[in-house]
Coordinates of C-alpha atoms in Angstrom, one line a residue:
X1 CA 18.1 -6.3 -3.8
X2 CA 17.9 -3.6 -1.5
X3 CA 15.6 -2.2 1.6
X4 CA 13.7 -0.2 -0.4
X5 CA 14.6 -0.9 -4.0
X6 CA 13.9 -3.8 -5.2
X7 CA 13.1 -5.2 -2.4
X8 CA 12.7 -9.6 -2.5
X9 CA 10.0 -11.7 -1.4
X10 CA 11.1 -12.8 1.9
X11 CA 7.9 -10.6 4.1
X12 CA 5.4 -12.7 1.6
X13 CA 6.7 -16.1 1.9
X14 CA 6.2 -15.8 5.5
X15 CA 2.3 -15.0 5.3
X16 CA 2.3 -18.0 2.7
X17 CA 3.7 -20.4 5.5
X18 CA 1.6 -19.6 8.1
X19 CA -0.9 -22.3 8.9
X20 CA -4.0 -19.9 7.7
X21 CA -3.4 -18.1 4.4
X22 CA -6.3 -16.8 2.1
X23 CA -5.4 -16.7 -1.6
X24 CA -5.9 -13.1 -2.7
X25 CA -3.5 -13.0 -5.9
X26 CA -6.5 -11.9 -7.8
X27 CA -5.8 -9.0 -6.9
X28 CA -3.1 -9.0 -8.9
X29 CA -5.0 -9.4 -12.0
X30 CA -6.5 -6.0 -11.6
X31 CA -3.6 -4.3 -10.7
X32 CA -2.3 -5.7 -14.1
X33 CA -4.8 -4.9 -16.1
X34 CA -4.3 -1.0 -15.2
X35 CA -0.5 -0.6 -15.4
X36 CA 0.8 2.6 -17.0
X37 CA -2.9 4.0 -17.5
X38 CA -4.6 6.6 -15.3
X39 CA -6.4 4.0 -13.5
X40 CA -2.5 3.0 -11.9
X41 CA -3.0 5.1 -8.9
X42 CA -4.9 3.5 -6.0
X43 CA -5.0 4.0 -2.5
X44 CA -6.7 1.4 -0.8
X45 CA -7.8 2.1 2.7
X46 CA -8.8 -0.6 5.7
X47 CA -8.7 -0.9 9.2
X48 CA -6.2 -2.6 11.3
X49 CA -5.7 -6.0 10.6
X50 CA -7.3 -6.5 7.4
X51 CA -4.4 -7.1 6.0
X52 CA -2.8 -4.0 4.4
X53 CA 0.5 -5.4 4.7
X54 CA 0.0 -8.9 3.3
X55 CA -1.1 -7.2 0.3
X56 CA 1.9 -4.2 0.5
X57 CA 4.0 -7.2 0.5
X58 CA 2.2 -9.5 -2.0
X59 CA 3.0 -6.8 -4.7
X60 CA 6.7 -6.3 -4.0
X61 CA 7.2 -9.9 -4.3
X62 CA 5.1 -10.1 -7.5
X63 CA 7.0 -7.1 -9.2
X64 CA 9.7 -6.7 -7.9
X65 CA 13.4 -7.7 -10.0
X66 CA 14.8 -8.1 -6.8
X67 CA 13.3 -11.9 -6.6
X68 CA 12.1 -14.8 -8.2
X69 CA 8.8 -15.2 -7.3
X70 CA 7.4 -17.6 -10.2
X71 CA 7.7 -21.1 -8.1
X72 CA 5.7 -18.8 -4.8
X73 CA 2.5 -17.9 -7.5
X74 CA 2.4 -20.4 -9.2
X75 CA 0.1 -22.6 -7.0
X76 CA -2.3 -19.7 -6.8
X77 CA -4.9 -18.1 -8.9
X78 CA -3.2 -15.2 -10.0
X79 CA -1.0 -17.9 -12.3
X80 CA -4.4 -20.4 -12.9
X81 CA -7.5 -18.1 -13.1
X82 CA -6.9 -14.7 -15.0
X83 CA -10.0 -12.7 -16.0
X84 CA -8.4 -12.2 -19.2
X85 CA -9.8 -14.7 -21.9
X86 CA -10.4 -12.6 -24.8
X87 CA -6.6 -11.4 -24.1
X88 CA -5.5 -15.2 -23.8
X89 CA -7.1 -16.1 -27.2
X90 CA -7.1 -12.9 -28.7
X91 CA -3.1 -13.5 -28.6
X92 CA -2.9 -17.3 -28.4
X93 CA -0.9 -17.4 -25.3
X94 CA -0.5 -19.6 -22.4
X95 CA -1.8 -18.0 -18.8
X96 CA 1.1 -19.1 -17.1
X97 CA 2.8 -16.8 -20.2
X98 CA -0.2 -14.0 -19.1
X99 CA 1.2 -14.6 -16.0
X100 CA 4.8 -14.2 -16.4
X101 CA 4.7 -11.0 -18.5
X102 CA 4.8 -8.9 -15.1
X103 CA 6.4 -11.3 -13.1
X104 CA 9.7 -9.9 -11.4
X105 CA 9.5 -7.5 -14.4
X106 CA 9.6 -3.8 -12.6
X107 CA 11.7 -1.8 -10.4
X108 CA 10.0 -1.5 -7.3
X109 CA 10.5 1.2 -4.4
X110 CA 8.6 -0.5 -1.4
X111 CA 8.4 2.0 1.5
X112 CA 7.0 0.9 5.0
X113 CA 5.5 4.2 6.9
X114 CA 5.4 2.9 10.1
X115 CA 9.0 1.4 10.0
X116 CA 10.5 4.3 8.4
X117 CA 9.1 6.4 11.0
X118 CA 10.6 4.5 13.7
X119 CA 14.0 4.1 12.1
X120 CA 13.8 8.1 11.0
X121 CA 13.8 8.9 14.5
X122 CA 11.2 12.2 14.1
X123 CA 8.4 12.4 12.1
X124 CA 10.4 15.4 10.8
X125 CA 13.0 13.8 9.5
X126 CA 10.7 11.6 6.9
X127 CA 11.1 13.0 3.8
X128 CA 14.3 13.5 4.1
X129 CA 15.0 10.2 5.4
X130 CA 12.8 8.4 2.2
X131 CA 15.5 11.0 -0.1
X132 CA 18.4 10.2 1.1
X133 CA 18.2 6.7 1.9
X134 CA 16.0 5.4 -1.8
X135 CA 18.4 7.8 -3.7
X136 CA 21.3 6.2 -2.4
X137 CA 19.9 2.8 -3.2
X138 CA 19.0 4.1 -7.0
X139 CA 22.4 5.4 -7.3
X140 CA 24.3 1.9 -6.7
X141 CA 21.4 0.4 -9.1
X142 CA 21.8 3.0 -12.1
X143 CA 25.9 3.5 -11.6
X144 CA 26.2 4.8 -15.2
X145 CA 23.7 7.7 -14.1
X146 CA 25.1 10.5 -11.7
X147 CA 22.6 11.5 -9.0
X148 CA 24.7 12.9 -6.9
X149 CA 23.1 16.6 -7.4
X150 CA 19.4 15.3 -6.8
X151 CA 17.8 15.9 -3.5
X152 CA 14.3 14.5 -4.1
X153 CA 13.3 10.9 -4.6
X154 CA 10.9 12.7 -7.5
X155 CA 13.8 14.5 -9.1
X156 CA 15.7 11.4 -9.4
X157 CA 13.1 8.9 -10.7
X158 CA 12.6 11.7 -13.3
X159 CA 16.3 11.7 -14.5
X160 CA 16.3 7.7 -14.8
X161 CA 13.3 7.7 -16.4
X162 CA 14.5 10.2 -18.9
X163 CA 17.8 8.5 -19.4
X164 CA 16.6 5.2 -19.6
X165 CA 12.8 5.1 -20.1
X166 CA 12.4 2.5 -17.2
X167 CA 9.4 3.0 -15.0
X168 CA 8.5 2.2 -11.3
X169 CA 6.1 0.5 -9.1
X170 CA 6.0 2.3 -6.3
X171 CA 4.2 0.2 -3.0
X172 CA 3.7 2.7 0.5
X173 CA 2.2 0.5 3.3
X174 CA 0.5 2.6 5.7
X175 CA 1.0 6.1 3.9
X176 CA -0.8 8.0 6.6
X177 CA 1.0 7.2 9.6
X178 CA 1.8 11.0 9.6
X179 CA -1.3 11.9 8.9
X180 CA -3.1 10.0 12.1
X181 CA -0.2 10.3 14.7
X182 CA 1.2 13.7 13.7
X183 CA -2.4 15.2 13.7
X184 CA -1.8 18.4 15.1
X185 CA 1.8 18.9 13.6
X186 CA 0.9 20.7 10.8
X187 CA 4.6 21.5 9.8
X188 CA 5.4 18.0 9.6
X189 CA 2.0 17.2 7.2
X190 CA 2.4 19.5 5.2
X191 CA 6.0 18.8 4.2
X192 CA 4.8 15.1 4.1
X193 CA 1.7 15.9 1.5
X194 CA 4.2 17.7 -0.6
X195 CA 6.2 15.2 -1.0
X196 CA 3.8 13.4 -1.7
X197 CA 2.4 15.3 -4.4
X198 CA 5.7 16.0 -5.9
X199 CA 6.2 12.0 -6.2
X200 CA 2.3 11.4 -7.9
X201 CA 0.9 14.7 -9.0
X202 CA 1.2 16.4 -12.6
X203 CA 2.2 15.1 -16.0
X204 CA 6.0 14.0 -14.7
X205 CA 5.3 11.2 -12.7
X206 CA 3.4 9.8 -15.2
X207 CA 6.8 9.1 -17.3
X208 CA 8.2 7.2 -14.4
X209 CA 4.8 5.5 -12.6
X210 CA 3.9 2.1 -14.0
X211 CA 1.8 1.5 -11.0
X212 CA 1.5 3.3 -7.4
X213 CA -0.4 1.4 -4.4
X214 CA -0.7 3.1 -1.3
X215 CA -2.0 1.2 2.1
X216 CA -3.6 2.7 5.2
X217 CA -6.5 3.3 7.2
X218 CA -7.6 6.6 6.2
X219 CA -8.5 8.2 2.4
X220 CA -5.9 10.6 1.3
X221 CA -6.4 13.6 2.9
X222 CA -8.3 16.7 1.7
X223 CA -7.2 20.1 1.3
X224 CA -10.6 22.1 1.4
X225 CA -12.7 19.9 -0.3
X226 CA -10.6 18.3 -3.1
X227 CA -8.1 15.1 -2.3
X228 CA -4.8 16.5 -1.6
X229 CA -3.7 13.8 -4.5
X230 CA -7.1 13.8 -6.6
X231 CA -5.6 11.7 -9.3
X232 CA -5.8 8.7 -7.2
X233 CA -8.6 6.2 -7.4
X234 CA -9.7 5.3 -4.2
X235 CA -11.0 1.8 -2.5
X236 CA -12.2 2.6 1.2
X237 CA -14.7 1.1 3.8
X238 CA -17.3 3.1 2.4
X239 CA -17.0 2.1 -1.0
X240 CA -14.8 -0.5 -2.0
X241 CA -15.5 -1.1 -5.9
X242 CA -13.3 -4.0 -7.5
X243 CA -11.2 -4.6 -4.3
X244 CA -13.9 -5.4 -2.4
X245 CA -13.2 -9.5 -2.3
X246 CA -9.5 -8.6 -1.3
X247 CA -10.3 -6.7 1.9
X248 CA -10.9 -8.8 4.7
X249 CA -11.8 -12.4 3.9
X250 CA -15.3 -12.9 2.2
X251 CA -18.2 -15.1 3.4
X252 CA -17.3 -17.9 1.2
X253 CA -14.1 -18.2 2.6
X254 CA -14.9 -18.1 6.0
X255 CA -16.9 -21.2 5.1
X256 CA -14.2 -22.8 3.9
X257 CA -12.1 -21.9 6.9
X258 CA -14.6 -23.7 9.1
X259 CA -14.9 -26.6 7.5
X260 CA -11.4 -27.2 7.4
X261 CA -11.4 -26.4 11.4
X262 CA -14.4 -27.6 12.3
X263 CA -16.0 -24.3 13.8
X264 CA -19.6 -23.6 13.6
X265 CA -20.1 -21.2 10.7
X266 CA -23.1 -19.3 12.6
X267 CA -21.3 -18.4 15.2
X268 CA -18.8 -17.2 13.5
X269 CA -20.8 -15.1 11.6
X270 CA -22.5 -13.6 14.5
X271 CA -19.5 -12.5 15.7
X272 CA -17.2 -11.6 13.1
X273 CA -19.6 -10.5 10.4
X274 CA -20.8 -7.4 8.9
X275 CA -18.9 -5.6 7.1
X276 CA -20.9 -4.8 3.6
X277 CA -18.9 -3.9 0.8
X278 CA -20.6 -4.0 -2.5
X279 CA -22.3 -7.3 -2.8
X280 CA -19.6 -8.9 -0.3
X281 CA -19.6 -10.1 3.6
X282 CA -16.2 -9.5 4.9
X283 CA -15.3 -10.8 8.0
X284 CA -12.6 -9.3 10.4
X285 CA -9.1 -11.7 8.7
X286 CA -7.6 -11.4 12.1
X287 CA -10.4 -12.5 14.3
X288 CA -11.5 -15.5 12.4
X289 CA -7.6 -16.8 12.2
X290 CA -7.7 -16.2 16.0
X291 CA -10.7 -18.1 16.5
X292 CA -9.5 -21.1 14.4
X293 CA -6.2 -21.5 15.9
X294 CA -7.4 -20.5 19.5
X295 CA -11.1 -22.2 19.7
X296 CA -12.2 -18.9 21.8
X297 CA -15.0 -16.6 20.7
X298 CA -14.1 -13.4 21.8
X299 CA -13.0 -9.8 21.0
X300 CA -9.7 -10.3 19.5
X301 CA -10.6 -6.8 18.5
X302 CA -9.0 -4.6 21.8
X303 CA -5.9 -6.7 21.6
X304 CA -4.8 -4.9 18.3
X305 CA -6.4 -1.6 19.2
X306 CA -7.4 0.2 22.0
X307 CA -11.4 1.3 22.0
X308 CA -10.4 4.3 23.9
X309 CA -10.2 5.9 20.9
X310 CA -13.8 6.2 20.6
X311 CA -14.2 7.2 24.0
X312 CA -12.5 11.4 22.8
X313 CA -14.9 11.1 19.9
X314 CA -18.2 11.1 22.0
X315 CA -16.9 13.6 24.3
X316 CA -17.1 15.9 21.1
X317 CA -20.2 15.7 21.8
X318 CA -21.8 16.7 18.8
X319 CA -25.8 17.3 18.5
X320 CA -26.8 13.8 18.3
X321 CA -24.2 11.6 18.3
X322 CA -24.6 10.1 21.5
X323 CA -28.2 9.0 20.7
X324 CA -26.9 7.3 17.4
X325 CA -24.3 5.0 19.2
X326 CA -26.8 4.3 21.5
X327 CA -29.1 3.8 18.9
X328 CA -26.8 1.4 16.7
X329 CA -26.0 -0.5 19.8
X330 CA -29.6 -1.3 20.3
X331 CA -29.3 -2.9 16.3
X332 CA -30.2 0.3 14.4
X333 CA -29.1 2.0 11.7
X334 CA -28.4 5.6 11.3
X335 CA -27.8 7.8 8.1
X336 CA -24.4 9.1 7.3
X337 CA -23.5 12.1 5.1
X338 CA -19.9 11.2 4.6
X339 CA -19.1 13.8 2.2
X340 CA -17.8 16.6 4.8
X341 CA -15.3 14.3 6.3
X342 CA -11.6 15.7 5.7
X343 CA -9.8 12.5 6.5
X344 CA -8.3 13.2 9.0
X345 CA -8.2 13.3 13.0
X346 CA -8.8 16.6 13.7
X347 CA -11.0 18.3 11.7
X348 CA -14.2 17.0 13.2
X349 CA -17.3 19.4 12.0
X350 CA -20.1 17.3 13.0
X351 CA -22.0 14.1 14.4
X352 CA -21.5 12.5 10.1
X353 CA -17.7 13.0 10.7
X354 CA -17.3 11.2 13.9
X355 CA -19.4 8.2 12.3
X356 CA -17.6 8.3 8.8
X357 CA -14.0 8.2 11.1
X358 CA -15.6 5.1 13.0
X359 CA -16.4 3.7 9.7
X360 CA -12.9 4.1 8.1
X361 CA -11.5 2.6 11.4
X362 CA -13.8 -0.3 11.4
X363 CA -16.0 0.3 14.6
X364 CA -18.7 0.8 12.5
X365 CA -20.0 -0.9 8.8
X366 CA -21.6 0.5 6.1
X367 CA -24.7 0.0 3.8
X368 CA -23.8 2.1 0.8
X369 CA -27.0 1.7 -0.8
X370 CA -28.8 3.4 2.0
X371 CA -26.1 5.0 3.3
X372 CA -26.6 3.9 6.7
X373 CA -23.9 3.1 9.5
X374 CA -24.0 0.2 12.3
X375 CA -22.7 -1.8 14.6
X376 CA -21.2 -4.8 12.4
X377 CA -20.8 -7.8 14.9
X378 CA -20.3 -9.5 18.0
X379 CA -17.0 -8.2 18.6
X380 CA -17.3 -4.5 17.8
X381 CA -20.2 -4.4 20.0
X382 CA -18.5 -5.5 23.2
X383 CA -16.2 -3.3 22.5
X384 CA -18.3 -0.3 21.9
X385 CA -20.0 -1.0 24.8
X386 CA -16.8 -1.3 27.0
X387 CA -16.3 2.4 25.8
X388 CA -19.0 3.9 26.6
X389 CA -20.6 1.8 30.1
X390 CA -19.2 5.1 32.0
X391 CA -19.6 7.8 29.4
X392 CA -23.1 7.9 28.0

C-alpha cells in the first residue's frame, strides 16, 4: 500500500463514519459495467462541495489491491442492488459474487491535484513530481521489472503492461487545479496537458487503462475547439447523463434526510434546490449536511468559496451580461450558447461564456432542455446579491 499506488481505504471510511453519509455506490455499478471499453474514460465535473472527493475516494477503496474493502460495501447497494439481472441469471451467479469480481481486484494510481500541488512546491514541478514519485512506488511493486531508465509515469505503465498484461485504474481528484489557479501560466499548462495526453491519449494507453476517472470543476480543457483529451466521456453541470443521481444529493434523499432530522422539507427546498440535471433535483450536499447538523438556514455557500469571483466576471462587462444577472435575480431565465466556452478562466469571448463558467462553478443552474441559466436557490441568490449590491 502506498501514497499513490495502491492506495487503502482509510479517506472512505472516514466519510462512511460521519453522522450524514448518502449511499452513492451505484455509481460503482456503472463504472463496472464500462471497464476496459472506450466508454472507461470519464471526467466528471462539479462544483465545490459536491462531493468530488468522496467519490475520488470511494473508487480507490473499491479497486484498489491495496485494501480490503468487502466488510465497508457490503451494507450498501453497490453489493445488494446491481442493475445487472440478465448478467446475474444469464451466468447463474450470486450478486454479492457480481459484486466481488472487481472488488480489490486492480492496481490503482490515485493522484490528489490539489495535495500534490502543495507537497510539489511549484506548479512547475508537477509532472515531474507525479514521475518521480508514482514510478518509484511502481518500481518497489513490480521488483522483477527494471524501471530505472523510464522518466514518464506513461512510459512505465506501458513496460508493465507489456511485461505482465496487468492494467490500471487510474483516479485524479481535482485534475484541473492547474488549469484554474495557473490560468495565465501557459508554460506550466501546457506541460500539464501533455502529460496528460501522453497518459490517456492514442492506442497505448488503452493496453494499460482498465478505467480512468478524473474529478474537478471544470470540463477538460479545449485546444481550439476540440477537448484537449477528446477521448473522454464527459458528465458536467450542463449535462450530466448517467451520473446525474451521484452529483449532489437528489430530492428523494433530501427527504429522507429530513425526516430523520426533523427539518421542514420546503424550506429546505427553497433554499438549497435547483440544480436540474436530467430528470433530477440536486441539492447543494454540503449545505443540507450543514443545515441538519447546525439547525441554521443560511448561506453555507461563501464559507467554502468566496463570491468575489463573480464580481471580475461582470466587470468584463460584456454586451448584456449585466442585464442577465439582474434579470435571473429577479427569477428569470436567460438563454445560454455554451458551445464557445474553452474551459477555462481566461479565455472569456462573450456574455454565454461568463454564464456557462458560472454554471460549471455552481452560481448558476441549468435547464438543458431549453437551454436556459438561473439563479438555483436561496443560497446562491444571497450570495449573488452580496456581489453585486456595489457593482451593478
Amino acid at each position: 500500500m502506498g501514497r499513490f499506488v495502491n492506495p487503502g481505504n482509510s479517506a472512505f471510511k472516514v466519510a462512511l463514519a460521519s453522522e450524514i453519509y448518502i449511499d452513492k455506490t451505484g455509481l460503482l455499478d456503472f463504472t463496472n459495467s464500462v471497464l476496459g471499453t472506450k466508454q472507461a474514460y470519464i471526467c466528471n465535473s462539479r462544483p465545490r462541495r459536491f462531493g468530488k472527493s468522496i467519490t475520488a475516494d470511494m473508487l480507490t477503496a473499491y479497486y484498489s489491491k491495496g485494501c480490503d474493502s468487502r466488510e465497508l460495501f457490503m451494507n450498501y447497494n453497490i453489493a445488494q442492488t446491481e442493475d445487472f439481472e440478465k448478467y446475474l441469471n444469464l451466468y447463474n451467479i450470486a450478486q454479492t459474487e457480481y459484486f466481488e469480481k472487481y472488488l480489490n481486484k486492480y492496481d490503482v494510481i490515485h493522484l490528489d491535484m490539489q495535495w500534490i500541488l502543495m507537497d510539489a512546491g511549484a506548479p512547475e514541478r508537477i509532472s515531474g513530481y507525479i514521475n518521480k514519485n508514482v514510478i518509484s512506488e511502481l518500481a518497489d511493486l513490480y521488483k522483477d521489472i527494471d524501471l530505472r531508465d523510464q522518466k514518464t509515469l506513461y512510459g512505465a505503465l506501458s513496460v508493465i503492461n507489456s511485461m505482465t498484461n496487468n492494467k490500471f485504474v487510474i483516479i485524479i481528484d481535482e485534475w484541473d487545479v492547474l488549469i484554474r489557479d495557473e490560468a495565465a501560466n501557459s508554460s506550466v499548462q501546457e506541460e500539464y496537458i501533455n502529460f496528460m495526453r501522453g497518459m490517456f491519449k492514442g492506442s497505448e494507453p488503452t493496453k494499460y487503462i482498465e478505467l480512468a476517472f478524473l474529478t474537478g470543476i471544470l470540463p477538460i480543457k479545449k485546444l481550439k475547439t476540440q477537448s484537449a483529451l477528446n477521448n473522454f466521456d464527459e458528465y458536467t453541470m450542463l449535462y450530466a447523463g448517467r451520473l446525474s443521481p451521484y452529483i449532489g444529493f437528489t430530492e428523494d434523499e433530501v427527504r429522507d434526510i429530513c425526516d430523520r432530522y426533523g427539518r421542514d422539507f420546503s424550506q429546505v427546498e427553497r433554499w438549497y434546490d435547483g440544480y436540474m440535471l436530467g430528470d433530477y433535483h440536486v441539492y447543494n450536499p454540503r449545505a443540507v449536511v450543514n443545515y441538519m447538523l447546525q439547525g441554521d438556514l443560511k448561506s453555507y455557500w461563501s464559507e467554502t468559496g468566496s463570491y468575489d469571483v463573480i464580481v471580475p466576471l461582470i466587470n468584463l462587462d460584456f454586451d448584456g451580461l449585466k442585464t442577465a444577472i439582474i434579470q435571473m435575480l429577479s427569477g428569470g431565465e436567460i438563454k445560454v450558447n455554451t458551445g464557445s466556452f474553452m474551459n477555462d478562466t481566461v479565455s472569456f469571448k462573450n456574455k454565454d461564456d461568463v454564464l456557462t463558467y458560472l454554471v460549471h462553478l455552481g452560481y448558476l443552474g441549468f435547464d438543458q432542455k431549453k437551454s436556459c441559466a438561473f439563479i438555483p436557490n436561496e443560497e446562491i441568490r444571497q450570495d449573488i446579491e452580496n456581489a453585486c449590491r456595489h457593482k451593478l
